[in-house]
mmCIF file of C-alpha atoms in Angstrom:
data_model
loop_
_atom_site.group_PDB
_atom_site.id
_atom_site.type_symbol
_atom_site.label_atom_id
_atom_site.label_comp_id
_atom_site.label_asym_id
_atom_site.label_seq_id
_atom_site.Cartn_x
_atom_site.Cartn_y
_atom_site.Cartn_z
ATOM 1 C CA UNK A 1 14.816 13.876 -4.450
ATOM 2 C CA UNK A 2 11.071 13.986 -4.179
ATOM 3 C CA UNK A 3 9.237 11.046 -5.767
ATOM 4 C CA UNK A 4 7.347 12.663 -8.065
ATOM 5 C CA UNK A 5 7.075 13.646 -11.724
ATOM 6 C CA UNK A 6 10.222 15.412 -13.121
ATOM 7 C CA UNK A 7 7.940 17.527 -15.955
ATOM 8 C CA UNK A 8 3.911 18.278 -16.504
ATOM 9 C CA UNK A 9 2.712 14.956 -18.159
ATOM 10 C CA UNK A 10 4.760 12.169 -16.995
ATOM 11 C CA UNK A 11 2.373 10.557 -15.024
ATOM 12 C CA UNK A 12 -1.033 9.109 -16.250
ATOM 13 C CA UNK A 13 -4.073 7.755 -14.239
ATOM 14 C CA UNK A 14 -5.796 4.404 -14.796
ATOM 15 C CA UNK A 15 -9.201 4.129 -13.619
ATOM 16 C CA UNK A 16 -9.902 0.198 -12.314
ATOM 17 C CA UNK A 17 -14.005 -0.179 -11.677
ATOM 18 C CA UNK A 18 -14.228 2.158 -8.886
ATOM 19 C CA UNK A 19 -10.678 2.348 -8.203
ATOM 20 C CA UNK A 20 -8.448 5.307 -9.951
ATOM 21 C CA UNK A 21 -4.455 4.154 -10.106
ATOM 22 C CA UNK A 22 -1.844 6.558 -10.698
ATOM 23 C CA UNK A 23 1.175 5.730 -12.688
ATOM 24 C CA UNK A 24 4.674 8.136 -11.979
ATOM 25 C CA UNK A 25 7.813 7.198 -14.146
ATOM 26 C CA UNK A 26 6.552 5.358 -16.985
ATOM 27 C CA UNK A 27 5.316 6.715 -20.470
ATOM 28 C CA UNK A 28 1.234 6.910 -21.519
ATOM 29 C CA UNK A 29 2.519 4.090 -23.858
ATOM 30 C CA UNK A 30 2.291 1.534 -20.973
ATOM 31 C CA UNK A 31 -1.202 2.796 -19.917
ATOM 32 C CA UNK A 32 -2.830 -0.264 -22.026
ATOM 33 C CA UNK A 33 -0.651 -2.421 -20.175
ATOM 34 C CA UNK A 34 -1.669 -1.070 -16.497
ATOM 35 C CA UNK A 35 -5.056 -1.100 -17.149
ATOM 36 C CA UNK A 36 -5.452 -4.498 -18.288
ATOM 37 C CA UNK A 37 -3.152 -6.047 -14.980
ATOM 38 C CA UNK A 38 -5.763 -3.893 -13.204
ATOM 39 C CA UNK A 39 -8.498 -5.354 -15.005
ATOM 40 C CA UNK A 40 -6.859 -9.037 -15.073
ATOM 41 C CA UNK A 41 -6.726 -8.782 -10.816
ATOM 42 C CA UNK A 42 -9.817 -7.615 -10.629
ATOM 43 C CA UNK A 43 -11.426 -10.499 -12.537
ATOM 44 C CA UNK A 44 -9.744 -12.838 -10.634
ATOM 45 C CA UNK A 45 -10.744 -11.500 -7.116
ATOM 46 C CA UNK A 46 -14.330 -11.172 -7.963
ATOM 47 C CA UNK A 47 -13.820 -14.363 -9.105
ATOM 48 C CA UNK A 48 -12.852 -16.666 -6.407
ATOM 49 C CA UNK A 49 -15.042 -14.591 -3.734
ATOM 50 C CA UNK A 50 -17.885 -16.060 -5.627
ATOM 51 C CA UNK A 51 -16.782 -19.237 -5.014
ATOM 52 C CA UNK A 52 -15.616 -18.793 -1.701
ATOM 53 C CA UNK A 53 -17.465 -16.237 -0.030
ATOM 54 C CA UNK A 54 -15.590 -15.914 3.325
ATOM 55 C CA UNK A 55 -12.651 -14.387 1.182
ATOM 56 C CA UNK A 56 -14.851 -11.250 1.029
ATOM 57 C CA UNK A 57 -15.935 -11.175 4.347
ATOM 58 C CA UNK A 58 -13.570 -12.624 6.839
ATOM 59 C CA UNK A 59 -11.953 -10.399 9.160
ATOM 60 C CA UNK A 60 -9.248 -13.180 10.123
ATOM 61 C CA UNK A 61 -6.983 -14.877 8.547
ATOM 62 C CA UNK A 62 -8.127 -17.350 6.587
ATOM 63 C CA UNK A 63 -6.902 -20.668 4.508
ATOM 64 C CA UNK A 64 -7.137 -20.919 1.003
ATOM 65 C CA UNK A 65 -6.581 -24.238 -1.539
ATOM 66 C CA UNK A 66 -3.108 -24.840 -2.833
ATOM 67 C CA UNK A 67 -4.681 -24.327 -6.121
ATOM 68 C CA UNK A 68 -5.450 -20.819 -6.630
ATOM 69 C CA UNK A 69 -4.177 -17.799 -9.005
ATOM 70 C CA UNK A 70 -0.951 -16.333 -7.069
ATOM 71 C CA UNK A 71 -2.421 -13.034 -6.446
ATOM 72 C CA UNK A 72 -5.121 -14.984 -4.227
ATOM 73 C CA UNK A 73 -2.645 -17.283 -2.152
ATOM 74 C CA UNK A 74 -0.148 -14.415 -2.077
ATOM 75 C CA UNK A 75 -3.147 -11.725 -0.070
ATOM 76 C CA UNK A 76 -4.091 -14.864 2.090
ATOM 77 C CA UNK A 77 -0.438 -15.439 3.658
ATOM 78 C CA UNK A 78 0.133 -11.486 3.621
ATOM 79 C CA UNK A 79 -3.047 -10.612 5.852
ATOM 80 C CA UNK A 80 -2.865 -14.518 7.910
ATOM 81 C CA UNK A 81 0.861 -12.915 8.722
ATOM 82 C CA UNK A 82 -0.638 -9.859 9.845
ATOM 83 C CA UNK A 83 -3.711 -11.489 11.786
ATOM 84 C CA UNK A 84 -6.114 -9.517 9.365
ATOM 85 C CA UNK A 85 -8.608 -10.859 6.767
ATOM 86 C CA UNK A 86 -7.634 -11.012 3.233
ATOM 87 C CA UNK A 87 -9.578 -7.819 1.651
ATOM 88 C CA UNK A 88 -7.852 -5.845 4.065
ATOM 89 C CA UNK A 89 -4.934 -6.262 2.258
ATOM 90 C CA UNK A 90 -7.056 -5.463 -1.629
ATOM 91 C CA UNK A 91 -6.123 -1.901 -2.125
ATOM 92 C CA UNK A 92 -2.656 -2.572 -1.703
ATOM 93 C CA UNK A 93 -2.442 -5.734 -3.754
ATOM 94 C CA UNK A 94 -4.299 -4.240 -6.697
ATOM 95 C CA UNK A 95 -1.276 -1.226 -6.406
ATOM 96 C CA UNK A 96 1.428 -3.622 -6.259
ATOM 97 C CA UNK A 97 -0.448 -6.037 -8.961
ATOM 98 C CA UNK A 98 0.185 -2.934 -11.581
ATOM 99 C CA UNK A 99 3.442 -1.906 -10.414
ATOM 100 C CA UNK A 100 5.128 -5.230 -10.504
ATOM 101 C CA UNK A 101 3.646 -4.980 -14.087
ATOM 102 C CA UNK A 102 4.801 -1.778 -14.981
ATOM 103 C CA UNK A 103 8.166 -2.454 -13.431
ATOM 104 C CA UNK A 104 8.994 -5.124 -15.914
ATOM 105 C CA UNK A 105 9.279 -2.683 -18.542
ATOM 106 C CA UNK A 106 10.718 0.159 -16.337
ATOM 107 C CA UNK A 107 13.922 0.516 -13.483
ATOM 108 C CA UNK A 108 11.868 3.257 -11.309
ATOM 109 C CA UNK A 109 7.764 3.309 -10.905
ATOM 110 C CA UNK A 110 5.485 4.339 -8.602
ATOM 111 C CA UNK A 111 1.974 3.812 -8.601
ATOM 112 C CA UNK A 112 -0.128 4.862 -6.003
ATOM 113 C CA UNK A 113 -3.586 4.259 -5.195
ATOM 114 C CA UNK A 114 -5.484 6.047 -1.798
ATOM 115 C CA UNK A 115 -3.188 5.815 0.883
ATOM 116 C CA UNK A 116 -1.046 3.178 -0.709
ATOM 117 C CA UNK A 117 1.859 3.514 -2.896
ATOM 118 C CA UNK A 118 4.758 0.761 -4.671
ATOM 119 C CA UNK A 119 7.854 2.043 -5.248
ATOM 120 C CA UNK A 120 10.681 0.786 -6.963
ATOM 121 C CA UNK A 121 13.534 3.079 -6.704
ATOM 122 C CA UNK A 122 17.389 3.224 -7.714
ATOM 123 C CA UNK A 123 18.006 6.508 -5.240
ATOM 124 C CA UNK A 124 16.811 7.378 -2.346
ATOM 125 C CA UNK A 125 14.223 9.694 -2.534
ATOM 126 C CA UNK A 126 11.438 11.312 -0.534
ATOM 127 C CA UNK A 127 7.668 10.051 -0.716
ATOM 128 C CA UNK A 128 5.266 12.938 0.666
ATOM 129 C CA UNK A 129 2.426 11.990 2.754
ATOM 130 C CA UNK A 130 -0.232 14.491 2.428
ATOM 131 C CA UNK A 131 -2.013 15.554 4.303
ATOM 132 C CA UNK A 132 0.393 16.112 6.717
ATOM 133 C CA UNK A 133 -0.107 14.119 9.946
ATOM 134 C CA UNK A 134 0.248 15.756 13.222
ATOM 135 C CA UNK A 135 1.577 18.730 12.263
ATOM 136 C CA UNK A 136 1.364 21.865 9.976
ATOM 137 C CA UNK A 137 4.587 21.202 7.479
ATOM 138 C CA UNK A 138 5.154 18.445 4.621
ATOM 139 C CA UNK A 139 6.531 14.781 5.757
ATOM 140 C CA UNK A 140 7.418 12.655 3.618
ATOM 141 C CA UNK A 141 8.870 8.977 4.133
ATOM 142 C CA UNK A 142 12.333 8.250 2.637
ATOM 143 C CA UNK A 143 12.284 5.526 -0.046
ATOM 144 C CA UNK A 144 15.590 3.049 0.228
ATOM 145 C CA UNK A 145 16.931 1.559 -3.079
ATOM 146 C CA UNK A 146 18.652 -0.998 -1.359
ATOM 147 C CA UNK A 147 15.398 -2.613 0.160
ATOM 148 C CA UNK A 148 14.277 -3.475 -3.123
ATOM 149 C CA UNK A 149 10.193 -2.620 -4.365
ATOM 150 C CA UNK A 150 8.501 -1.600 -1.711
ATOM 151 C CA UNK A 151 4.725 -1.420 -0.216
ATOM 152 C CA UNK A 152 3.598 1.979 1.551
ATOM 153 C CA UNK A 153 0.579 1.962 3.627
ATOM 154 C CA UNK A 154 -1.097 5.579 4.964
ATOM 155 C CA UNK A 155 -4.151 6.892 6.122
ATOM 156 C CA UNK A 156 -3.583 10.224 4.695
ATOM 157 C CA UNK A 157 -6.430 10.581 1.887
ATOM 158 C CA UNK A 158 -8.416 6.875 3.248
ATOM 159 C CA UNK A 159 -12.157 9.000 4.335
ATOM 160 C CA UNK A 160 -13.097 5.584 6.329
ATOM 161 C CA UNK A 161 -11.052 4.672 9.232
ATOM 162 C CA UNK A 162 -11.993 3.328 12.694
ATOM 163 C CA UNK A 163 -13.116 6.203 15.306
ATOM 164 C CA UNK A 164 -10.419 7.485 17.745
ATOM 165 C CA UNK A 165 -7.251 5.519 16.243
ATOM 166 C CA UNK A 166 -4.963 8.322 16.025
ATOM 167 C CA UNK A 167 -3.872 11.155 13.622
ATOM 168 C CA UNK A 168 -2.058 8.985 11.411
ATOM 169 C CA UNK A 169 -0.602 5.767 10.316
ATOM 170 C CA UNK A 170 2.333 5.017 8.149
ATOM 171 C CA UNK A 171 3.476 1.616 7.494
ATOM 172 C CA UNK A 172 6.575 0.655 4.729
ATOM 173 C CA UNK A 173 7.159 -3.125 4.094
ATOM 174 C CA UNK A 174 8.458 -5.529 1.689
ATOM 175 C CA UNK A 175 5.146 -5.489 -0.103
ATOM 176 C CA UNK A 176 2.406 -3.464 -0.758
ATOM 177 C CA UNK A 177 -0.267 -6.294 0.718
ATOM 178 C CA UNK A 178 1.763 -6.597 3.897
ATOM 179 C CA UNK A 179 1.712 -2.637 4.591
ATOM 180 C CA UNK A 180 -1.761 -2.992 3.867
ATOM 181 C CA UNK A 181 -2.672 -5.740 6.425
ATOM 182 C CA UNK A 182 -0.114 -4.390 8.865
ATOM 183 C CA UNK A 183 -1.663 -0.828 8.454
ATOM 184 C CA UNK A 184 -5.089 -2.692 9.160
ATOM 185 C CA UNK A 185 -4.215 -4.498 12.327
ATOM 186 C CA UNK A 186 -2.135 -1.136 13.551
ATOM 187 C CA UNK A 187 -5.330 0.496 13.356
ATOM 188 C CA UNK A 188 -7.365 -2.368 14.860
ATOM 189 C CA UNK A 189 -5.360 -1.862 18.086
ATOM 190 C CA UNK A 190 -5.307 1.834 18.213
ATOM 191 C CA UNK A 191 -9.223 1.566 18.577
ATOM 192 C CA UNK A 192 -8.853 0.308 21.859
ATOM 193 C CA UNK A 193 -7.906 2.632 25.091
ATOM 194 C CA UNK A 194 -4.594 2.958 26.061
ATOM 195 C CA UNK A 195 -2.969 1.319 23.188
ATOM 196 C CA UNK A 196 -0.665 3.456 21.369
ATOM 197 C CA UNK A 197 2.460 1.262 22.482
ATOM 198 C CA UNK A 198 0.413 -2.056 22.120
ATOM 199 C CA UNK A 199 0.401 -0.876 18.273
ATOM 200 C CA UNK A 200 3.925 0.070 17.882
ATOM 201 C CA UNK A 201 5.219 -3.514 19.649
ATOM 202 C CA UNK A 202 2.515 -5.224 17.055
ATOM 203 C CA UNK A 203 4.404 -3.176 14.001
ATOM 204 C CA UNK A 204 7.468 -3.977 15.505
ATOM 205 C CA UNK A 205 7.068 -7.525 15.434
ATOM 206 C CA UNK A 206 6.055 -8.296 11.906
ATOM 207 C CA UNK A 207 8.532 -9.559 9.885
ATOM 208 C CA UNK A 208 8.638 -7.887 6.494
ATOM 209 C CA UNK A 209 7.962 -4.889 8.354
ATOM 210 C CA UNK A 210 10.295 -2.151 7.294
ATOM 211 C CA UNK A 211 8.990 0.641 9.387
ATOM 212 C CA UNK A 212 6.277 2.396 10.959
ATOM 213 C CA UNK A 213 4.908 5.669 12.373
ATOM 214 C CA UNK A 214 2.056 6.284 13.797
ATOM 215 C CA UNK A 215 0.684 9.626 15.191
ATOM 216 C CA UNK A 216 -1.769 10.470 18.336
ATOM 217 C CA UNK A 217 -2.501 13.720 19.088
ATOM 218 C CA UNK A 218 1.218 15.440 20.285
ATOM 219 C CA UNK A 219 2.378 11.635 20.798
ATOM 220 C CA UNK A 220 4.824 10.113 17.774
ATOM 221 C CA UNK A 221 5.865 6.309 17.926
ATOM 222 C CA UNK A 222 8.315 5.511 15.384
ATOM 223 C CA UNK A 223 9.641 1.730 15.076
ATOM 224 C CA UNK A 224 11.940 0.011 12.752
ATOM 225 C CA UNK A 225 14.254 1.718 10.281
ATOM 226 C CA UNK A 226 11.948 4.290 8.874
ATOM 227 C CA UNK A 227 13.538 7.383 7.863
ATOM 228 C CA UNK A 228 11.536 10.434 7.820
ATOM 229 C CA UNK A 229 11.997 13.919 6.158
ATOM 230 C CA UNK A 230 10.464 17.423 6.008
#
């Protein structure tokens, strides 16, 4: 079964600064809620990067104090796992940061933000990917129930990417921030000659890692369990 709405209506969108969330599963009753955990992490990001800069701008991993809000230590150890800065890893925690949110008051959410999504499942079900990458029909990623929430990361609907990395990039992990970073490095790689298998042994390796895809031209690298459908 498609993740999607079941009826007109039962999804609602929640706009974050410049950011627009959408919300699938959960009632216009919780919007309130989503938009002030979207709200709450944004104040806390802009936050700390005034205090510490480098947060913003580093493109590595980088060390932060024991004492800092969870969200903050939490996109540190994601992207340092990865090999990526922190704010490479902001689209997706802002996703998850409403999801996790939303999924105290609900069994099965997704909100979806870009190219990211968090999904929290009971049945398996089908997560399109549009556009399509590398070819003319619908694919969609299959969501597992038994992997618990989940982070998707895809360049499908992201307008800036690095020049000549590939057709497409689809990353699912055990966290919204992880897909993120991983989808980042992935795509750092790609931007290099010759590296299409360099980026599928990087995806391969991260722990956390559920699966990943990614596309070049007629070329298709799939690692890890991902499961894909028409």
């Amino acid at each position: 079964m498609p993740l999607r709405p079941r009826k007109r209506g039962q999804f609602f969108e929640v706009p974050v600064q410049d950011m627009v969330l959408r919300v699938s599963g959960a009632p216009d009753d919780l919007y309130e809620v989503a938009r002030a955990a979207g709200m709450h992490f944004w104040e806390q990001i802009q936050s700390y990067a005034i205090r510490n800069p480098a947060f913003r701008t580093s493109k590595g991993p980088l060390d932060v104090p024991p004492d800092v809000p969870e969200i903050i230590a939490r996109m540190a150890a994601e992207a340092a796992a990865a090999g990526v800065g922190p704010m490479f890893t902001f689209q997706g925690a802002l996703t998850e940061y409403v999801g996790r949110t939303i999924a105290r008051a609900r069994e099965e959410v997704l909100v979806a933000s870009g190219g990211d999504y968090y999904v929290v499942a009971r049945r398996r079900s089908r997560l399109h990917v549009f556009p399509p990458l590398g070819g003319d029909g619908e694919l969609s990623v299959v969501v597992k129930p038994e992997l618990g929430p989940q982070g998707v990361f895809t360049t499908a609907g992201r307008a800036l990417l690095p020049a000549e990395t590939g057709d497409g990039v689809v990353v699912v992990a055990s966290s919204c921030m992880l897909a993120d970073a991983a989808g980042a490095g992935a795509l750092a790689i790609l931007s290099r000659p010759k590296s299409f298998r360099t980026a599928l042994a990087y995806l391969r390796g991260l722990a956390g890692v559920h699966g990943g895809m990614i596309v070049r031209g007629k070329h298709i690298g799939v690692v890890g369990g991902l499961e894909l459908a028409a």
